[in-house]
Amino acid sequence: MNRAAAAIFLALLCSACPKRLEFGPEGRIEDAQTLYQHVRERQAQVVNLEGDAKLHVDSPQGSGTLSTFLSITRPGFIHLETYDFFNRPVASLVSNGERFGVYQAGENTYLQGPASAENVSRFLPVVLPSEELVAVMLGQVPLLPPESMTLELDEKERVYVLKLQRGPATQTLRVDPKHLRVVKSEVRGVPGYDLAFEDFEQRGDQLFPGKVHLIASTADTKLDLKYTDIRLNGRPDLTLYELVAPEGARVVDVDARGQEVRSGGTVSPAPPAPGS
């Protein structure tokens, strides 16, 4: 074998070899509780987000993609605005964790009431409590409080597999072994949803996913959130979380189940802003 042929053979041989599995500074983690704590700590590092995204919904009620402006602050502060293909306002949602308001541009109607999961989820085809919606949009996984847990290393998928168990419910987390960020979550045994995170990028001092996928199989619904221009952990604009009905809008008060109730048409004051 001449030198050129040998070089080609070695190049092909090396390309077929699996890449070395990389771990973080602490090396390979073999204790489930230790990894669980690292995951919680990594997720807690992102407290707010503001910027633009594309929101794609695929559900029995319909499918489509909307441009979205969002401002999200833990634990339950939400401001979402959606626009159609022609950049016309479609709807907006504001929640301060206690109260919510949804403006529907087409009907010029403003709904307000308690920030229950049913009310906050008027904006989406899946029902999520405001704190869970905030967590998901911050690239985080709402974690099952475990009664027990197990840990394995899947060398083929190149991830830790951390399984949390509570009664009949299980949550399987696939965790990147280098950055200790969850890349996939699957819930079984109880009603829930699966999450997947892709296109991680370094944003300042945070490694953050560029795409969030939510799959609610029981509702036959998929949500895809693709971030386009965002900033993390900045000083939030607290005026975005003020509950104010647009001038001229028809105000409708609803209860925690989303049912209309009699009201004077005023918006309840917001609780103290985060950090105040």
PDB file of C-alpha atoms in Angstrom:
ATOM      1  CA  MET A   1       0.000   0.000   0.000  1.00  0.00           C
ATOM      2  CA  ASN A   2       1.494   3.338  -1.042  1.00  0.00           C
ATOM      3  CA  ARG A   3       1.554   6.345   1.271  1.00  0.00           C
ATOM      4  CA  ALA A   4      -1.436   8.096  -0.357  1.00  0.00           C
ATOM      5  CA  ALA A   5      -3.616   5.003  -0.072  1.00  0.00           C
ATOM      6  CA  ALA A   6      -2.510   4.468   3.525  1.00  0.00           C
ATOM      7  CA  ALA A   7      -3.396   8.062   4.426  1.00  0.00           C
ATOM      8  CA  ILE A   8      -6.871   7.688   2.908  1.00  0.00           C
ATOM      9  CA  PHE A   9      -7.380   4.380   4.731  1.00  0.00           C
ATOM     10  CA  LEU A  10      -6.381   5.911   8.075  1.00  0.00           C
ATOM     11  CA  ALA A  11      -8.644   8.920   7.507  1.00  0.00           C
ATOM     12  CA  LEU A  12     -11.613   6.659   6.786  1.00  0.00           C
ATOM     13  CA  LEU A  13     -10.801   4.497   9.794  1.00  0.00           C
ATOM     14  CA  CYS A  14     -10.637   7.495  12.134  1.00  0.00           C
ATOM     15  CA  SER A  15     -13.852   8.986  10.782  1.00  0.00           C
ATOM     16  CA  ALA A  16     -15.627   5.739  11.646  1.00  0.00           C
ATOM     17  CA  CYS A  17     -14.406   5.830  15.241  1.00  0.00           C
ATOM     18  CA  PRO A  18     -16.891   7.225  17.775  1.00  0.00           C
ATOM     19  CA  LYS A  19     -15.968  10.577  19.296  1.00  0.00           C
ATOM     20  CA  ARG A  20     -14.759  10.523  22.862  1.00  0.00           C
ATOM     21  CA  LEU A  21     -17.584  11.185  25.310  1.00  0.00           C
ATOM     22  CA  GLU A  22     -16.967  14.507  27.059  1.00  0.00           C
ATOM     23  CA  PHE A  23     -17.844  15.140  30.694  1.00  0.00           C
ATOM     24  CA  GLY A  24     -17.908  18.369  32.660  1.00  0.00           C
ATOM     25  CA  PRO A  25     -15.229  19.537  35.111  1.00  0.00           C
ATOM     26  CA  GLU A  26     -16.496  17.110  37.757  1.00  0.00           C
ATOM     27  CA  GLY A  27     -15.922  14.121  35.449  1.00  0.00           C
ATOM     28  CA  ARG A  28     -18.365  11.276  35.038  1.00  0.00           C
ATOM     29  CA  ILE A  29     -21.245  11.445  37.508  1.00  0.00           C
ATOM     30  CA  GLU A  30     -22.438   8.101  38.825  1.00  0.00           C
ATOM     31  CA  ASP A  31     -24.785   9.201  41.599  1.00  0.00           C
ATOM     32  CA  ALA A  32     -28.376  10.010  40.558  1.00  0.00           C
ATOM     33  CA  GLN A  33     -28.955  12.527  43.377  1.00  0.00           C
ATOM     34  CA  THR A  34     -25.792  14.427  42.437  1.00  0.00           C
ATOM     35  CA  LEU A  35     -26.848  14.736  38.790  1.00  0.00           C
ATOM     36  CA  TYR A  36     -30.394  15.721  39.809  1.00  0.00           C
ATOM     37  CA  GLN A  37     -28.982  18.548  41.922  1.00  0.00           C
ATOM     38  CA  HIS A  38     -26.714  19.719  39.088  1.00  0.00           C
ATOM     39  CA  VAL A  39     -29.697  19.804  36.710  1.00  0.00           C
ATOM     40  CA  ARG A  40     -31.702  21.897  39.165  1.00  0.00           C
ATOM     41  CA  GLU A  41     -28.806  24.307  39.626  1.00  0.00           C
ATOM     42  CA  ARG A  42     -28.254  24.729  35.867  1.00  0.00           C
ATOM     43  CA  GLN A  43     -31.924  25.403  35.288  1.00  0.00           C
ATOM     44  CA  ALA A  44     -32.100  27.969  38.089  1.00  0.00           C
ATOM     45  CA  GLN A  45     -29.445  30.129  36.413  1.00  0.00           C
ATOM     46  CA  VAL A  46     -31.861  31.610  33.851  1.00  0.00           C
ATOM     47  CA  VAL A  47     -34.456  33.843  35.525  1.00  0.00           C
ATOM     48  CA  ASN A  48     -35.796  35.953  32.676  1.00  0.00           C
ATOM     49  CA  LEU A  49     -35.878  36.273  28.923  1.00  0.00           C
ATOM     50  CA  GLU A  50     -36.977  38.949  26.484  1.00  0.00           C
ATOM     51  CA  GLY A  51     -37.011  38.986  22.706  1.00  0.00           C
ATOM     52  CA  ASP A  52     -38.520  37.531  19.557  1.00  0.00           C
ATOM     53  CA  ALA A  53     -39.429  34.018  18.495  1.00  0.00           C
ATOM     54  CA  LYS A  54     -41.464  31.986  16.036  1.00  0.00           C
ATOM     55  CA  LEU A  55     -44.248  29.910  17.571  1.00  0.00           C
ATOM     56  CA  HIS A  56     -45.563  26.978  15.539  1.00  0.00           C
ATOM     57  CA  VAL A  57     -48.665  25.124  16.696  1.00  0.00           C
ATOM     58  CA  ASP A  58     -49.948  21.816  15.351  1.00  0.00           C
ATOM     59  CA  SER A  59     -53.214  20.773  17.017  1.00  0.00           C
ATOM     60  CA  PRO A  60     -56.730  19.508  16.243  1.00  0.00           C
ATOM     61  CA  GLN A  61     -57.917  23.127  16.482  1.00  0.00           C
ATOM     62  CA  GLY A  62     -55.564  24.180  13.697  1.00  0.00           C
ATOM     63  CA  SER A  63     -51.962  24.655  12.689  1.00  0.00           C
ATOM     64  CA  GLY A  64     -49.830  27.651  11.882  1.00  0.00           C
ATOM     65  CA  THR A  65     -46.831  29.794  12.723  1.00  0.00           C
ATOM     66  CA  LEU A  66     -46.906  33.180  14.422  1.00  0.00           C
ATOM     67  CA  SER A  67     -44.225  35.761  15.095  1.00  0.00           C
ATOM     68  CA  THR A  68     -43.999  36.268  18.837  1.00  0.00           C
ATOM     69  CA  PHE A  69     -42.595  38.877  21.187  1.00  0.00           C
ATOM     70  CA  LEU A  70     -42.124  37.562  24.688  1.00  0.00           C
ATOM     71  CA  SER A  71     -40.949  38.725  28.069  1.00  0.00           C
ATOM     72  CA  ILE A  72     -40.755  35.985  30.707  1.00  0.00           C
ATOM     73  CA  THR A  73     -39.668  36.318  34.336  1.00  0.00           C
ATOM     74  CA  ARG A  74     -39.687  33.644  37.018  1.00  0.00           C
ATOM     75  CA  PRO A  75     -41.726  32.482  38.752  1.00  0.00           C
ATOM     76  CA  GLY A  76     -44.933  33.366  36.869  1.00  0.00           C
ATOM     77  CA  PHE A  77     -44.619  36.674  35.002  1.00  0.00           C
ATOM     78  CA  ILE A  78     -45.591  36.396  31.327  1.00  0.00           C
ATOM     79  CA  HIS A  79     -45.993  38.849  28.462  1.00  0.00           C
ATOM     80  CA  LEU A  80     -46.672  37.396  25.018  1.00  0.00           C
ATOM     81  CA  GLU A  81     -47.703  39.128  21.817  1.00  0.00           C
ATOM     82  CA  THR A  82     -48.371  37.271  18.568  1.00  0.00           C
ATOM     83  CA  TYR A  83     -48.503  38.608  15.009  1.00  0.00           C
ATOM     84  CA  ASP A  84     -49.617  37.064  11.754  1.00  0.00           C
ATOM     85  CA  PHE A  85     -47.669  36.764   8.497  1.00  0.00           C
ATOM     86  CA  PHE A  86     -48.383  40.419   7.697  1.00  0.00           C
ATOM     87  CA  ASN A  87     -47.199  41.529  11.159  1.00  0.00           C
ATOM     88  CA  ARG A  88     -50.740  42.324  12.289  1.00  0.00           C
ATOM     89  CA  PRO A  89     -51.509  41.774  16.019  1.00  0.00           C
ATOM     90  CA  VAL A  90     -53.383  38.545  16.691  1.00  0.00           C
ATOM     91  CA  ALA A  91     -53.484  38.286  20.486  1.00  0.00           C
ATOM     92  CA  SER A  92     -51.590  39.173  23.626  1.00  0.00           C
ATOM     93  CA  LEU A  93     -51.322  37.612  27.070  1.00  0.00           C
ATOM     94  CA  VAL A  94     -50.149  39.187  30.311  1.00  0.00           C
ATOM     95  CA  SER A  95     -49.946  37.373  33.639  1.00  0.00           C
ATOM     96  CA  ASN A  96     -48.347  38.405  36.904  1.00  0.00           C
ATOM     97  CA  GLY A  97     -48.786  34.979  38.458  1.00  0.00           C
ATOM     98  CA  GLU A  98     -51.981  35.970  40.268  1.00  0.00           C
ATOM     99  CA  ARG A  99     -54.069  37.664  37.587  1.00  0.00           C
ATOM    100  CA  PHE A 100     -54.130  37.447  33.808  1.00  0.00           C
ATOM    101  CA  GLY A 101     -55.386  39.408  30.832  1.00  0.00           C
ATOM    102  CA  VAL A 102     -55.802  38.225  27.233  1.00  0.00           C
ATOM    103  CA  TYR A 103     -56.559  40.619  24.390  1.00  0.00           C
ATOM    104  CA  GLN A 104     -58.053  39.110  21.236  1.00  0.00           C
ATOM    105  CA  ALA A 105     -57.512  41.593  18.430  1.00  0.00           C
ATOM    106  CA  GLY A 106     -60.037  40.082  16.029  1.00  0.00           C
ATOM    107  CA  GLU A 107     -62.913  40.433  18.518  1.00  0.00           C
ATOM    108  CA  ASN A 108     -61.476  43.533  20.250  1.00  0.00           C
ATOM    109  CA  THR A 109     -62.124  41.698  23.521  1.00  0.00           C
ATOM    110  CA  TYR A 110     -60.088  41.709  26.720  1.00  0.00           C
ATOM    111  CA  LEU A 111     -60.528  38.764  29.106  1.00  0.00           C
ATOM    112  CA  GLN A 112     -59.321  39.096  32.690  1.00  0.00           C
ATOM    113  CA  GLY A 113     -59.409  37.021  35.838  1.00  0.00           C
ATOM    114  CA  PRO A 114     -57.378  34.649  38.026  1.00  0.00           C
ATOM    115  CA  ALA A 115     -54.147  33.326  36.488  1.00  0.00           C
ATOM    116  CA  SER A 116     -55.337  29.718  36.573  1.00  0.00           C
ATOM    117  CA  ALA A 117     -53.906  27.146  34.184  1.00  0.00           C
ATOM    118  CA  GLU A 118     -57.144  27.235  32.165  1.00  0.00           C
ATOM    119  CA  ASN A 119     -57.001  31.011  31.765  1.00  0.00           C
ATOM    120  CA  VAL A 120     -53.297  31.370  31.040  1.00  0.00           C
ATOM    121  CA  SER A 121     -53.566  28.546  28.512  1.00  0.00           C
ATOM    122  CA  ARG A 122     -56.238  30.354  26.488  1.00  0.00           C
ATOM    123  CA  PHE A 123     -53.226  31.479  24.494  1.00  0.00           C
ATOM    124  CA  LEU A 124     -52.172  27.899  23.715  1.00  0.00           C
ATOM    125  CA  PRO A 125     -53.887  24.602  22.846  1.00  0.00           C
ATOM    126  CA  VAL A 126     -52.428  22.913  25.957  1.00  0.00           C
ATOM    127  CA  VAL A 127     -53.253  23.645  29.597  1.00  0.00           C
ATOM    128  CA  LEU A 128     -50.172  24.661  31.602  1.00  0.00           C
ATOM    129  CA  PRO A 129     -49.935  26.493  34.939  1.00  0.00           C
ATOM    130  CA  SER A 130     -48.194  29.841  34.537  1.00  0.00           C
ATOM    131  CA  GLU A 131     -45.080  28.710  36.435  1.00  0.00           C
ATOM    132  CA  GLU A 132     -44.699  25.679  34.154  1.00  0.00           C
ATOM    133  CA  LEU A 133     -45.211  27.807  31.042  1.00  0.00           C
ATOM    134  CA  VAL A 134     -42.534  30.215  32.291  1.00  0.00           C
ATOM    135  CA  ALA A 135     -40.129  27.344  32.973  1.00  0.00           C
ATOM    136  CA  VAL A 136     -40.614  25.794  29.529  1.00  0.00           C
ATOM    137  CA  MET A 137     -40.074  29.127  27.763  1.00  0.00           C
ATOM    138  CA  LEU A 138     -36.914  29.629  29.820  1.00  0.00           C
ATOM    139  CA  GLY A 139     -35.555  26.366  28.413  1.00  0.00           C
ATOM    140  CA  GLN A 140     -36.225  24.457  31.611  1.00  0.00           C
ATOM    141  CA  VAL A 141     -38.010  21.241  32.503  1.00  0.00           C
ATOM    142  CA  PRO A 142     -40.594  21.190  35.310  1.00  0.00           C
ATOM    143  CA  LEU A 143     -39.191  18.351  37.395  1.00  0.00           C
ATOM    144  CA  LEU A 144     -41.191  15.582  39.039  1.00  0.00           C
ATOM    145  CA  PRO A 145     -40.555  15.602  42.825  1.00  0.00           C
ATOM    146  CA  PRO A 146     -38.940  12.162  43.037  1.00  0.00           C
ATOM    147  CA  GLU A 147     -39.483   9.482  45.634  1.00  0.00           C
ATOM    148  CA  SER A 148     -36.681   7.511  43.978  1.00  0.00           C
ATOM    149  CA  MET A 149     -34.352   7.896  41.017  1.00  0.00           C
ATOM    150  CA  THR A 150     -31.895   5.915  38.905  1.00  0.00           C
ATOM    151  CA  LEU A 151     -29.007   6.942  36.662  1.00  0.00           C
ATOM    152  CA  GLU A 152     -27.442   5.319  33.620  1.00  0.00           C
ATOM    153  CA  LEU A 153     -25.014   6.464  30.948  1.00  0.00           C
ATOM    154  CA  ASP A 154     -26.192   5.819  27.398  1.00  0.00           C
ATOM    155  CA  GLU A 155     -22.939   5.856  25.450  1.00  0.00           C
ATOM    156  CA  LYS A 156     -24.698   5.343  22.122  1.00  0.00           C
ATOM    157  CA  GLU A 157     -26.928   8.420  22.547  1.00  0.00           C
ATOM    158  CA  ARG A 158     -24.109  10.149  24.446  1.00  0.00           C
ATOM    159  CA  VAL A 159     -26.339  11.246  27.324  1.00  0.00           C
ATOM    160  CA  TYR A 160     -27.030  10.519  30.954  1.00  0.00           C
ATOM    161  CA  VAL A 161     -30.436   8.885  31.447  1.00  0.00           C
ATOM    162  CA  LEU A 162     -31.877  10.071  34.760  1.00  0.00           C
ATOM    163  CA  LYS A 163     -35.198   8.443  35.652  1.00  0.00           C
ATOM    164  CA  LEU A 164     -37.362   9.999  38.363  1.00  0.00           C
ATOM    165  CA  GLN A 165     -40.149   7.986  39.985  1.00  0.00           C
ATOM    166  CA  ARG A 166     -43.099   9.180  42.081  1.00  0.00           C
ATOM    167  CA  GLY A 167     -45.944   6.733  42.587  1.00  0.00           C
ATOM    168  CA  PRO A 168     -47.172   5.650  39.156  1.00  0.00           C
ATOM    169  CA  ALA A 169     -45.448   8.593  37.449  1.00  0.00           C
ATOM    170  CA  THR A 170     -42.020   8.453  35.842  1.00  0.00           C
ATOM    171  CA  GLN A 171     -39.996  11.200  34.223  1.00  0.00           C
ATOM    172  CA  THR A 172     -37.053  10.209  32.063  1.00  0.00           C
ATOM    173  CA  LEU A 173     -34.479  12.950  31.550  1.00  0.00           C
ATOM    174  CA  ARG A 174     -31.733  12.775  28.950  1.00  0.00           C
ATOM    175  CA  VAL A 175     -28.951  15.054  30.109  1.00  0.00           C
ATOM    176  CA  ASP A 176     -25.927  16.307  28.196  1.00  0.00           C
ATOM    177  CA  PRO A 177     -22.905  14.925  30.122  1.00  0.00           C
ATOM    178  CA  LYS A 178     -20.670  17.940  29.518  1.00  0.00           C
ATOM    179  CA  HIS A 179     -22.987  20.860  30.202  1.00  0.00           C
ATOM    180  CA  LEU A 180     -25.490  19.000  32.434  1.00  0.00           C
ATOM    181  CA  ARG A 181     -28.444  20.497  30.572  1.00  0.00           C
ATOM    182  CA  VAL A 182     -31.595  18.481  29.916  1.00  0.00           C
ATOM    183  CA  VAL A 183     -32.033  17.823  26.194  1.00  0.00           C
ATOM    184  CA  LYS A 184     -35.169  15.678  26.465  1.00  0.00           C
ATOM    185  CA  SER A 185     -37.866  14.899  29.020  1.00  0.00           C
ATOM    186  CA  GLU A 186     -40.565  12.214  28.830  1.00  0.00           C
ATOM    187  CA  VAL A 187     -43.371  11.806  31.372  1.00  0.00           C
ATOM    188  CA  ARG A 188     -45.276   8.541  31.661  1.00  0.00           C
ATOM    189  CA  GLY A 189     -47.871   7.079  34.027  1.00  0.00           C
ATOM    190  CA  VAL A 190     -49.787  10.340  34.497  1.00  0.00           C
ATOM    191  CA  PRO A 191     -51.143  13.001  32.099  1.00  0.00           C
ATOM    192  CA  GLY A 192     -48.244  15.162  30.989  1.00  0.00           C
ATOM    193  CA  TYR A 193     -46.144  16.260  28.061  1.00  0.00           C
ATOM    194  CA  ASP A 194     -42.731  15.635  26.578  1.00  0.00           C
ATOM    195  CA  LEU A 195     -40.080  18.279  26.003  1.00  0.00           C
ATOM    196  CA  ALA A 196     -37.028  18.450  23.767  1.00  0.00           C
ATOM    197  CA  PHE A 197     -34.405  21.193  23.450  1.00  0.00           C
ATOM    198  CA  GLU A 198     -32.143  21.769  20.449  1.00  0.00           C
ATOM    199  CA  ASP A 199     -29.596  24.176  18.953  1.00  0.00           C
ATOM    200  CA  PHE A 200     -27.880  25.130  22.205  1.00  0.00           C
ATOM    201  CA  GLU A 201     -25.823  28.311  21.959  1.00  0.00           C
ATOM    202  CA  GLN A 202     -23.694  30.259  24.382  1.00  0.00           C
ATOM    203  CA  ARG A 203     -25.572  33.456  25.256  1.00  0.00           C
ATOM    204  CA  GLY A 204     -23.424  35.466  27.622  1.00  0.00           C
ATOM    205  CA  ASP A 205     -22.544  33.091  30.432  1.00  0.00           C
ATOM    206  CA  GLN A 206     -25.476  30.759  29.728  1.00  0.00           C
ATOM    207  CA  LEU A 207     -25.810  27.800  27.381  1.00  0.00           C
ATOM    208  CA  PHE A 208     -29.364  28.161  26.083  1.00  0.00           C
ATOM    209  CA  PRO A 209     -31.491  26.211  23.571  1.00  0.00           C
ATOM    210  CA  GLY A 210     -32.500  27.914  20.343  1.00  0.00           C
ATOM    211  CA  LYS A 211     -35.492  25.594  19.929  1.00  0.00           C
ATOM    212  CA  VAL A 212     -38.039  24.217  22.373  1.00  0.00           C
ATOM    213  CA  HIS A 213     -40.400  21.398  21.385  1.00  0.00           C
ATOM    214  CA  LEU A 214     -43.439  20.442  23.468  1.00  0.00           C
ATOM    215  CA  ILE A 215     -45.477  17.343  22.630  1.00  0.00           C
ATOM    216  CA  ALA A 216     -48.782  16.662  24.399  1.00  0.00           C
ATOM    217  CA  SER A 217     -49.765  13.283  22.988  1.00  0.00           C
ATOM    218  CA  THR A 218     -53.083  13.056  24.831  1.00  0.00           C
ATOM    219  CA  ALA A 219     -54.154  16.365  23.248  1.00  0.00           C
ATOM    220  CA  ASP A 220     -52.575  15.458  19.887  1.00  0.00           C
ATOM    221  CA  THR A 221     -50.745  18.776  20.071  1.00  0.00           C
ATOM    222  CA  LYS A 222     -47.225  19.946  19.275  1.00  0.00           C
ATOM    223  CA  LEU A 223     -45.688  23.328  20.013  1.00  0.00           C
ATOM    224  CA  ASP A 224     -42.388  24.468  18.555  1.00  0.00           C
ATOM    225  CA  LEU A 225     -40.755  27.655  19.813  1.00  0.00           C
ATOM    226  CA  LYS A 226     -37.764  28.936  17.863  1.00  0.00           C
ATOM    227  CA  TYR A 227     -35.922  31.892  19.363  1.00  0.00           C
ATOM    228  CA  THR A 228     -34.617  34.444  16.873  1.00  0.00           C
ATOM    229  CA  ASP A 229     -33.361  37.426  18.891  1.00  0.00           C
ATOM    230  CA  ILE A 230     -33.387  37.225  22.685  1.00  0.00           C
ATOM    231  CA  ARG A 231     -31.472  38.340  25.754  1.00  0.00           C
ATOM    232  CA  LEU A 232     -31.222  36.502  29.055  1.00  0.00           C
ATOM    233  CA  ASN A 233     -31.111  37.690  32.655  1.00  0.00           C
ATOM    234  CA  GLY A 234     -31.445  41.364  31.800  1.00  0.00           C
ATOM    235  CA  ARG A 235     -33.343  43.932  33.825  1.00  0.00           C
ATOM    236  CA  PRO A 236     -37.015  43.177  33.033  1.00  0.00           C
ATOM    237  CA  ASP A 237     -39.351  45.936  31.881  1.00  0.00           C
ATOM    238  CA  LEU A 238     -41.906  45.606  34.661  1.00  0.00           C
ATOM    239  CA  THR A 239     -44.455  47.723  32.788  1.00  0.00           C
ATOM    240  CA  LEU A 240     -44.890  44.771  30.426  1.00  0.00           C
ATOM    241  CA  TYR A 241     -46.582  42.852  33.251  1.00  0.00           C
ATOM    242  CA  GLU A 242     -49.169  45.529  34.007  1.00  0.00           C
ATOM    243  CA  LEU A 243     -52.740  44.379  33.453  1.00  0.00           C
ATOM    244  CA  VAL A 244     -54.332  47.102  31.352  1.00  0.00           C
ATOM    245  CA  ALA A 245     -57.186  46.618  28.881  1.00  0.00           C
ATOM    246  CA  PRO A 246     -56.633  48.373  25.533  1.00  0.00           C
ATOM    247  CA  GLU A 247     -58.705  51.505  25.152  1.00  0.00           C
ATOM    248  CA  GLY A 248     -62.052  50.734  23.559  1.00  0.00           C
ATOM    249  CA  ALA A 249     -61.822  46.969  24.110  1.00  0.00           C
ATOM    250  CA  ARG A 250     -64.790  45.061  25.510  1.00  0.00           C
ATOM    251  CA  VAL A 251     -63.762  43.818  28.969  1.00  0.00           C
ATOM    252  CA  VAL A 252     -64.961  40.388  30.091  1.00  0.00           C
ATOM    253  CA  ASP A 253     -64.318  39.044  33.587  1.00  0.00           C
ATOM    254  CA  VAL A 254     -63.893  35.285  33.928  1.00  0.00           C
ATOM    255  CA  ASP A 255     -63.522  32.922  36.857  1.00  0.00           C
ATOM    256  CA  ALA A 256     -60.734  30.373  37.385  1.00  0.00           C
ATOM    257  CA  ARG A 257     -62.485  27.962  35.012  1.00  0.00           C
ATOM    258  CA  GLY A 258     -62.642  30.613  32.296  1.00  0.00           C
ATOM    259  CA  GLN A 259     -66.388  31.148  32.649  1.00  0.00           C
ATOM    260  CA  GLU A 260     -67.737  34.681  32.291  1.00  0.00           C
ATOM    261  CA  VAL A 261     -68.818  36.377  35.527  1.00  0.00           C
ATOM    262  CA  ARG A 262     -70.528  39.668  36.268  1.00  0.00           C
ATOM    263  CA  SER A 263     -68.053  42.451  36.954  1.00  0.00           C
ATOM    264  CA  GLY A 264     -67.652  46.188  36.864  1.00  0.00           C
ATOM    265  CA  GLY A 265     -65.133  45.803  34.077  1.00  0.00           C
ATOM    266  CA  THR A 266     -62.043  46.901  36.008  1.00  0.00           C
ATOM    267  CA  VAL A 267     -58.701  45.146  36.138  1.00  0.00           C
ATOM    268  CA  SER A 268     -57.501  44.019  39.542  1.00  0.00           C
ATOM    269  CA  PRO A 269     -54.176  45.561  40.627  1.00  0.00           C
ATOM    270  CA  ALA A 270     -51.022  43.508  40.143  1.00  0.00           C
ATOM    271  CA  PRO A 271     -49.171  42.009  43.104  1.00  0.00           C
ATOM    272  CA  PRO A 272     -45.676  43.334  43.888  1.00  0.00           C
ATOM    273  CA  ALA A 273     -43.265  43.097  40.957  1.00  0.00           C
ATOM    274  CA  PRO A 274     -40.498  40.467  41.081  1.00  0.00           C
ATOM    275  CA  GLY A 275     -37.615  41.590  43.208  1.00  0.00           C
ATOM    276  CA  SER A 276     -39.536  44.496  44.761  1.00  0.00           C
TER     277      SER A 276
END
